[in-house]
Amino acid sequence: MTAKVNYADVEVGTEIPAQTYAVDRANLVMYAGASGDFNPIHWRESVAKAVGLPDVIAHGMYTMAQGGRFVTDWAGDPAAVVDYGVRFSSPVVVPDEGGATLEISGQVEEKLDDNKVVVALTARSNDQKVLTRAKAVVKLA
Amino acid sequence: MALNRDFIGRSFPPTEPYEVSRVKIREFADAIGDRNPVYRDQEAAKAAGHPDVIAPPTFPIVVSLGNPALADPDLNLNYAMVVHGEQRFEYTRPVRAGDVVTCTSTVTEIKSIGSNEKMVVETDIKTVEGELICKTYNTIVERGA
């Protein structure tokens, strides 16, 4: 399979519509089990607060995974992602009641050779940028 | 405490082989809430040109976690103060069910940033047959007291 987005159809500046993703404590418990990262700051409020965090925070890799999902849903083919990197700039705080919301949007930042494009991602939660320098290189059709 | 600069450039032996299962990939996809059928349905994966179900782009963190570079007491790393600074993956192809992989890590950078210590570990994730699937760049930050 190849990507469902055509290289010829995107330009530098093409926007990828924002998506919102809900994050609650159950997601973090599932992610801890699936990833093997059992650091208690991701599921135990007393431990998170004892190390100076406002509350339980999401795994950085959970947030990065949502960015990956955003890109692969757009591209239509996970195998089209050839490079993906982020910097974790601020934690996603996940309260016991109500959880948190993650909003991710994207923009084509550069067109490369060989049908590849650089997609720059913006990820926010609670009015904070939670990822910076978040970029994926995607090989389009 | 400062990290041991002797670790810069140090490589670690390959980890024990890790066998990627369909169940683990599905569990990971469920945990991140991604319903894409190529992560859970063999027929859908085959229709998309893959020999078996593939894993989401951040799945390689599962096999590269437990890095031997971080576990060596001589490094002087205080794990309680560690935060994940940056993460990057460079893919040759997606990880897929049936892959048996090992991780070979090298410490490429250690430096002070203010009162924090930054360390970069590069890891090659290869099949036991020697095919490079993915290269990961893991930056951790040890917060200063």
mmCIF file of C-alpha atoms in Angstrom:
data_model
loop_
_atom_site.group_PDB
_atom_site.id
_atom_site.type_symbol
_atom_site.label_atom_id
_atom_site.label_comp_id
_atom_site.label_asym_id
_atom_site.label_seq_id
_atom_site.Cartn_x
_atom_site.Cartn_y
_atom_site.Cartn_z
ATOM 1 C CA MET A 1 0.000 0.000 0.000
ATOM 2 C CA THR A 2 1.052 3.530 -0.548
ATOM 3 C CA ALA A 3 -0.086 6.731 1.049
ATOM 4 C CA LYS A 4 -3.563 7.976 0.135
ATOM 5 C CA VAL A 5 -2.283 11.555 -0.143
ATOM 6 C CA ASN A 6 -0.620 12.563 -3.414
ATOM 7 C CA TYR A 7 2.629 14.471 -3.349
ATOM 8 C CA ALA A 8 1.365 16.649 -6.199
ATOM 9 C CA ASP A 9 -1.682 17.659 -4.157
ATOM 10 C CA VAL A 10 0.192 19.206 -1.249
ATOM 11 C CA GLU A 11 2.160 22.429 -1.066
ATOM 12 C CA VAL A 12 4.364 23.963 1.570
ATOM 13 C CA GLY A 13 1.830 25.395 4.004
ATOM 14 C CA THR A 14 -0.907 22.813 3.355
ATOM 15 C CA GLU A 15 -2.781 22.434 6.637
ATOM 16 C CA ILE A 16 -3.803 19.101 8.113
ATOM 17 C CA PRO A 17 -7.015 19.655 10.099
ATOM 18 C CA ALA A 18 -6.761 19.512 13.869
ATOM 19 C CA GLN A 19 -7.949 16.462 15.759
ATOM 20 C CA THR A 20 -8.669 16.180 19.451
ATOM 21 C CA TYR A 21 -7.842 13.141 21.533
ATOM 22 C CA ALA A 22 -9.207 12.505 25.023
ATOM 23 C CA VAL A 23 -6.731 11.141 27.588
ATOM 24 C CA ASP A 24 -7.860 9.690 30.900
ATOM 25 C CA ARG A 25 -6.205 7.679 33.658
ATOM 26 C CA ALA A 26 -7.391 4.369 32.180
ATOM 27 C CA ASN A 27 -5.513 5.206 28.955
ATOM 28 C CA LEU A 28 -2.328 5.752 30.964
ATOM 29 C CA VAL A 29 -2.721 2.485 32.875
ATOM 30 C CA MET A 30 -3.226 0.659 29.568
ATOM 31 C CA TYR A 31 -0.230 2.435 28.065
ATOM 32 C CA ALA A 32 1.941 1.551 31.073
ATOM 33 C CA GLY A 33 1.080 -2.119 30.604
ATOM 34 C CA ALA A 34 1.483 -2.113 26.845
ATOM 35 C CA SER A 35 4.765 -0.199 26.811
ATOM 36 C CA GLY A 36 6.358 -1.547 29.976
ATOM 37 C CA ASP A 37 6.882 1.965 31.396
ATOM 38 C CA PHE A 38 5.470 1.657 34.921
ATOM 39 C CA ASN A 39 6.846 4.911 36.310
ATOM 40 C CA PRO A 40 4.228 5.770 39.007
ATOM 41 C CA ILE A 41 4.114 9.474 38.028
ATOM 42 C CA HIS A 42 1.855 8.257 35.202
ATOM 43 C CA TRP A 43 -0.768 6.621 37.423
ATOM 44 C CA ARG A 44 -0.250 7.573 41.065
ATOM 45 C CA GLU A 45 -1.120 11.101 42.122
ATOM 46 C CA SER A 46 0.770 11.028 45.451
ATOM 47 C CA VAL A 47 4.012 10.091 43.713
ATOM 48 C CA ALA A 48 3.522 12.685 40.950
ATOM 49 C CA LYS A 49 2.928 15.436 43.533
ATOM 50 C CA ALA A 50 5.859 14.292 45.690
ATOM 51 C CA VAL A 51 8.244 14.949 42.778
ATOM 52 C CA GLY A 52 6.779 18.408 42.145
ATOM 53 C CA LEU A 53 4.274 17.711 39.376
ATOM 54 C CA PRO A 54 0.787 19.255 39.564
ATOM 55 C CA ASP A 55 -0.879 15.843 39.138
ATOM 56 C CA VAL A 56 -0.464 12.582 37.243
ATOM 57 C CA ILE A 57 1.043 13.229 33.787
ATOM 58 C CA ALA A 58 0.793 11.248 30.568
ATOM 59 C CA HIS A 59 3.803 9.308 29.321
ATOM 60 C CA GLY A 60 5.655 11.476 26.812
ATOM 61 C CA MET A 61 5.568 8.481 24.503
ATOM 62 C CA TYR A 62 1.769 8.317 24.832
ATOM 63 C CA THR A 63 1.574 11.885 23.537
ATOM 64 C CA MET A 64 4.087 11.081 20.799
ATOM 65 C CA ALA A 65 1.940 8.068 19.854
ATOM 66 C CA GLN A 66 -1.091 10.350 19.372
ATOM 67 C CA GLY A 67 1.010 12.495 17.043
ATOM 68 C CA GLY A 68 1.949 9.331 15.162
ATOM 69 C CA ARG A 69 -1.704 8.388 14.902
ATOM 70 C CA PHE A 70 -2.512 11.862 13.565
ATOM 71 C CA VAL A 71 0.131 11.506 10.834
ATOM 72 C CA THR A 72 -0.711 7.918 9.850
ATOM 73 C CA ASP A 73 -4.453 8.702 9.711
ATOM 74 C CA TRP A 74 -3.669 11.555 7.331
ATOM 75 C CA ALA A 75 -1.174 9.627 5.209
ATOM 76 C CA GLY A 76 -3.375 6.512 5.168
ATOM 77 C CA ASP A 77 -0.409 4.164 5.470
ATOM 78 C CA PRO A 78 1.740 3.802 8.615
ATOM 79 C CA ALA A 79 4.584 2.462 6.463
ATOM 80 C CA ALA A 80 4.743 5.849 4.706
ATOM 81 C CA VAL A 81 6.279 7.426 7.827
ATOM 82 C CA VAL A 82 10.040 7.277 7.339
ATOM 83 C CA ASP A 83 11.154 9.544 10.183
ATOM 84 C CA TYR A 84 9.385 10.879 13.270
ATOM 85 C CA GLY A 85 10.852 12.949 16.077
ATOM 86 C CA VAL A 86 9.634 15.206 18.889
ATOM 87 C CA ARG A 87 10.851 17.224 21.820
ATOM 88 C CA PHE A 88 8.779 16.957 25.000
ATOM 89 C CA SER A 89 8.320 20.570 26.086
ATOM 90 C CA SER A 90 5.593 20.370 28.701
ATOM 91 C CA PRO A 91 3.744 17.499 30.376
ATOM 92 C CA VAL A 92 0.125 16.558 29.642
ATOM 93 C CA VAL A 93 -1.509 16.771 33.076
ATOM 94 C CA VAL A 94 -4.283 14.189 33.474
ATOM 95 C CA PRO A 95 -6.650 14.816 36.414
ATOM 96 C CA ASP A 96 -8.557 11.947 37.993
ATOM 97 C CA GLU A 97 -11.910 13.531 37.090
ATOM 98 C CA GLY A 98 -12.487 14.354 33.456
ATOM 99 C CA GLY A 99 -9.003 13.566 32.179
ATOM 100 C CA ALA A 100 -7.325 15.826 29.623
ATOM 101 C CA THR A 101 -7.657 16.759 25.979
ATOM 102 C CA LEU A 102 -4.862 16.758 23.460
ATOM 103 C CA GLU A 103 -5.261 18.841 20.314
ATOM 104 C CA ILE A 104 -2.980 18.051 17.393
ATOM 105 C CA SER A 105 -2.712 19.836 14.070
ATOM 106 C CA GLY A 106 -0.192 19.713 11.260
ATOM 107 C CA GLN A 107 1.232 21.605 8.350
ATOM 108 C CA VAL A 108 3.386 20.602 5.405
ATOM 109 C CA GLU A 109 6.623 22.405 6.107
ATOM 110 C CA GLU A 110 8.831 21.257 3.263
ATOM 111 C CA LYS A 111 8.683 19.161 0.107
ATOM 112 C CA LEU A 112 11.659 16.849 -0.329
ATOM 113 C CA ASP A 113 12.788 14.618 -3.192
ATOM 114 C CA ASP A 114 11.357 11.161 -3.777
ATOM 115 C CA ASN A 115 7.746 12.179 -2.905
ATOM 116 C CA LYS A 116 8.677 12.896 0.693
ATOM 117 C CA VAL A 117 7.321 15.780 2.729
ATOM 118 C CA VAL A 118 8.115 17.134 6.171
ATOM 119 C CA VAL A 119 5.011 17.526 8.325
ATOM 120 C CA ALA A 120 5.336 19.826 11.336
ATOM 121 C CA LEU A 121 2.989 18.985 14.188
ATOM 122 C CA THR A 122 1.538 21.220 16.863
ATOM 123 C CA ALA A 123 0.308 19.478 20.013
ATOM 124 C CA ARG A 124 -1.436 21.346 22.814
ATOM 125 C CA SER A 125 -3.085 20.439 26.064
ATOM 126 C CA ASN A 126 -4.564 22.872 28.564
ATOM 127 C CA ASP A 127 -3.262 25.814 26.463
ATOM 128 C CA GLN A 128 0.330 24.550 26.678
ATOM 129 C CA LYS A 129 2.478 23.345 23.801
ATOM 130 C CA VAL A 130 3.318 19.815 24.885
ATOM 131 C CA LEU A 131 5.552 18.956 21.942
ATOM 132 C CA THR A 132 8.003 21.181 20.088
ATOM 133 C CA ARG A 133 10.142 20.392 17.051
ATOM 134 C CA ALA A 134 7.621 17.654 16.296
ATOM 135 C CA LYS A 135 8.219 16.569 12.723
ATOM 136 C CA ALA A 136 7.448 13.555 10.607
ATOM 137 C CA VAL A 137 8.866 12.764 7.189
ATOM 138 C CA VAL A 138 6.187 11.032 5.133
ATOM 139 C CA LYS A 139 6.531 9.451 1.711
ATOM 140 C CA LEU A 140 3.406 10.334 -0.256
ATOM 141 C CA ALA A 141 1.910 8.697 -3.323
ATOM 142 C CA MET B 1 25.838 14.516 40.218
ATOM 143 C CA ALA B 2 27.501 14.816 36.822
ATOM 144 C CA LEU B 3 27.113 11.862 34.511
ATOM 145 C CA ASN B 4 30.271 9.937 33.799
ATOM 146 C CA ARG B 5 31.759 11.402 30.598
ATOM 147 C CA ASP B 6 33.708 8.173 30.039
ATOM 148 C CA PHE B 7 30.427 6.805 28.650
ATOM 149 C CA ILE B 8 30.507 9.104 25.611
ATOM 150 C CA GLY B 9 31.050 6.897 22.586
ATOM 151 C CA ARG B 10 30.508 3.697 24.522
ATOM 152 C CA SER B 11 28.573 0.916 22.789
ATOM 153 C CA PHE B 12 26.743 -1.883 24.522
ATOM 154 C CA PRO B 13 26.349 -5.480 23.396
ATOM 155 C CA PRO B 14 23.117 -6.404 21.592
ATOM 156 C CA THR B 15 20.155 -7.125 23.886
ATOM 157 C CA GLU B 16 18.531 -10.543 24.100
ATOM 158 C CA PRO B 17 16.323 -11.221 21.062
ATOM 159 C CA TYR B 18 12.746 -9.905 21.441
ATOM 160 C CA GLU B 19 10.017 -11.655 19.497
ATOM 161 C CA VAL B 20 7.302 -9.266 18.310
ATOM 162 C CA SER B 21 3.854 -10.853 18.606
ATOM 163 C CA ARG B 22 0.499 -9.934 17.065
ATOM 164 C CA VAL B 23 -0.974 -9.826 20.559
ATOM 165 C CA LYS B 24 1.602 -7.288 21.758
ATOM 166 C CA ILE B 25 1.063 -5.066 18.715
ATOM 167 C CA ARG B 26 -2.711 -5.163 19.215
ATOM 168 C CA GLU B 27 -2.320 -4.422 22.930
ATOM 169 C CA PHE B 28 -0.131 -1.412 22.081
ATOM 170 C CA ALA B 29 -2.539 -0.164 19.394
ATOM 171 C CA ASP B 30 -5.458 -0.537 21.838
ATOM 172 C CA ALA B 31 -3.529 1.370 24.506
ATOM 173 C CA ILE B 32 -2.932 4.346 22.205
ATOM 174 C CA GLY B 33 -6.535 4.169 20.960
ATOM 175 C CA ASP B 34 -5.568 3.557 17.329
ATOM 176 C CA ARG B 35 -8.163 1.427 15.514
ATOM 177 C CA ASN B 36 -6.206 1.102 12.242
ATOM 178 C CA PRO B 37 -6.901 -2.472 10.998
ATOM 179 C CA VAL B 38 -3.301 -2.998 9.764
ATOM 180 C CA TYR B 39 -2.302 -3.195 13.461
ATOM 181 C CA ARG B 40 -4.770 -5.964 14.315
ATOM 182 C CA ASP B 41 -6.092 -7.746 11.231
ATOM 183 C CA GLN B 42 -3.739 -9.959 9.192
ATOM 184 C CA GLU B 43 -5.945 -9.772 6.111
ATOM 185 C CA ALA B 44 -6.000 -5.975 6.206
ATOM 186 C CA ALA B 45 -2.224 -5.923 6.662
ATOM 187 C CA LYS B 46 -1.740 -8.300 3.716
ATOM 188 C CA ALA B 47 -4.083 -6.242 1.560
ATOM 189 C CA ALA B 48 -1.854 -3.257 2.361
ATOM 190 C CA GLY B 49 1.211 -5.183 1.193
ATOM 191 C CA HIS B 50 2.637 -6.357 4.514
ATOM 192 C CA PRO B 51 3.496 -9.986 5.297
ATOM 193 C CA ASP B 52 1.763 -9.725 8.705
ATOM 194 C CA VAL B 53 0.286 -7.090 11.002
ATOM 195 C CA ILE B 54 2.539 -4.077 11.437
ATOM 196 C CA ALA B 55 3.136 -1.957 14.522
ATOM 197 C CA PRO B 56 2.444 1.769 15.027
ATOM 198 C CA PRO B 57 5.388 4.153 14.488
ATOM 199 C CA THR B 58 6.194 4.570 18.197
ATOM 200 C CA PHE B 59 6.079 0.822 18.959
ATOM 201 C CA PRO B 60 9.889 0.454 18.737
ATOM 202 C CA ILE B 61 10.047 2.156 22.163
ATOM 203 C CA VAL B 62 8.690 -1.109 23.610
ATOM 204 C CA VAL B 63 11.703 -3.081 22.448
ATOM 205 C CA SER B 64 14.266 -0.355 23.141
ATOM 206 C CA LEU B 65 13.091 0.328 26.712
ATOM 207 C CA GLY B 66 15.294 -1.111 29.424
ATOM 208 C CA ASN B 67 18.378 0.262 27.756
ATOM 209 C CA PRO B 68 21.556 -1.318 29.166
ATOM 210 C CA ALA B 69 23.327 2.021 28.730
ATOM 211 C CA LEU B 70 21.150 3.552 31.462
ATOM 212 C CA ALA B 71 21.406 0.666 33.903
ATOM 213 C CA ASP B 72 25.174 0.768 34.464
ATOM 214 C CA PRO B 73 25.812 2.154 37.993
ATOM 215 C CA ASP B 74 29.105 3.720 36.839
ATOM 216 C CA LEU B 75 27.092 6.200 34.756
ATOM 217 C CA ASN B 76 25.954 7.958 37.998
ATOM 218 C CA LEU B 77 22.422 8.410 36.683
ATOM 219 C CA ASN B 78 19.753 9.249 39.283
ATOM 220 C CA TYR B 79 16.744 7.658 37.645
ATOM 221 C CA ALA B 80 14.253 9.447 39.917
ATOM 222 C CA MET B 81 15.302 12.757 38.349
ATOM 223 C CA VAL B 82 15.145 11.614 34.720
ATOM 224 C CA VAL B 83 12.687 13.047 32.228
ATOM 225 C CA HIS B 84 12.302 12.152 28.570
ATOM 226 C CA GLY B 85 13.696 15.077 26.593
ATOM 227 C CA GLU B 86 13.432 14.079 22.965
ATOM 228 C CA GLN B 87 12.699 11.007 20.897
ATOM 229 C CA ARG B 88 13.232 10.280 17.257
ATOM 230 C CA PHE B 89 12.795 7.227 15.038
ATOM 231 C CA GLU B 90 14.286 6.699 11.587
ATOM 232 C CA TYR B 91 12.536 3.820 9.864
ATOM 233 C CA THR B 92 13.652 1.426 7.187
ATOM 234 C CA ARG B 93 10.280 -0.299 7.483
ATOM 235 C CA PRO B 94 7.581 -0.815 10.157
ATOM 236 C CA VAL B 95 8.135 -3.406 12.876
ATOM 237 C CA ARG B 96 5.843 -6.373 12.196
ATOM 238 C CA ALA B 97 4.600 -9.496 13.933
ATOM 239 C CA GLY B 98 7.151 -12.293 13.715
ATOM 240 C CA ASP B 99 10.164 -10.003 13.804
ATOM 241 C CA VAL B 100 12.818 -11.186 16.250
ATOM 242 C CA VAL B 101 14.873 -8.135 17.074
ATOM 243 C CA THR B 102 17.853 -7.006 19.114
ATOM 244 C CA CYS B 103 18.866 -3.501 20.176
ATOM 245 C CA THR B 104 22.429 -2.232 20.016
ATOM 246 C CA SER B 105 22.961 1.077 21.795
ATOM 247 C CA THR B 106 25.678 3.713 21.779
ATOM 248 C CA VAL B 107 25.945 6.767 24.012
ATOM 249 C CA THR B 108 26.620 9.587 21.557
ATOM 250 C CA GLU B 109 26.409 12.677 23.756
ATOM 251 C CA ILE B 110 26.535 13.746 27.392
ATOM 252 C CA LYS B 111 26.553 17.404 28.289
ATOM 253 C CA SER B 112 25.475 19.873 30.950
ATOM 254 C CA ILE B 113 22.669 22.315 30.242
ATOM 255 C CA GLY B 114 22.522 24.645 33.216
ATOM 256 C CA SER B 115 22.053 22.410 36.253
ATOM 257 C CA ASN B 116 20.699 19.549 34.117
ATOM 258 C CA GLU B 117 22.552 16.713 32.435
ATOM 259 C CA LYS B 118 21.568 15.704 28.909
ATOM 260 C CA MET B 119 22.385 12.339 27.393
ATOM 261 C CA VAL B 120 21.682 10.951 23.931
ATOM 262 C CA VAL B 121 21.562 7.224 23.221
ATOM 263 C CA GLU B 122 21.338 5.906 19.664
ATOM 264 C CA THR B 123 19.949 2.429 19.187
ATOM 265 C CA ASP B 124 19.877 0.199 16.131
ATOM 266 C CA ILE B 125 16.925 -2.165 16.112
ATOM 267 C CA LYS B 126 17.793 -5.073 13.858
ATOM 268 C CA THR B 127 16.290 -8.445 13.152
ATOM 269 C CA VAL B 128 18.387 -11.415 14.218
ATOM 270 C CA GLU B 129 18.994 -11.915 10.494
ATOM 271 C CA GLY B 130 20.737 -8.541 10.478
ATOM 272 C CA GLU B 131 18.131 -6.331 8.772
ATOM 273 C CA LEU B 132 18.043 -2.794 10.181
ATOM 274 C CA ILE B 133 14.387 -1.925 10.895
ATOM 275 C CA CYS B 134 14.736 1.297 12.784
ATOM 276 C CA LYS B 135 17.249 3.615 14.365
ATOM 277 C CA THR B 136 16.174 5.430 17.522
ATOM 278 C CA TYR B 137 17.564 8.556 19.152
ATOM 279 C CA ASN B 138 16.624 8.833 22.805
ATOM 280 C CA THR B 139 17.457 12.010 24.714
ATOM 281 C CA ILE B 140 17.044 11.926 28.449
ATOM 282 C CA VAL B 141 17.504 14.797 30.861
ATOM 283 C CA GLU B 142 18.544 14.323 34.469
ATOM 284 C CA ARG B 143 17.171 17.312 36.349
ATOM 285 C CA GLY B 144 19.640 19.011 38.681
ATOM 286 C CA ALA B 145 18.805 19.179 42.371
#
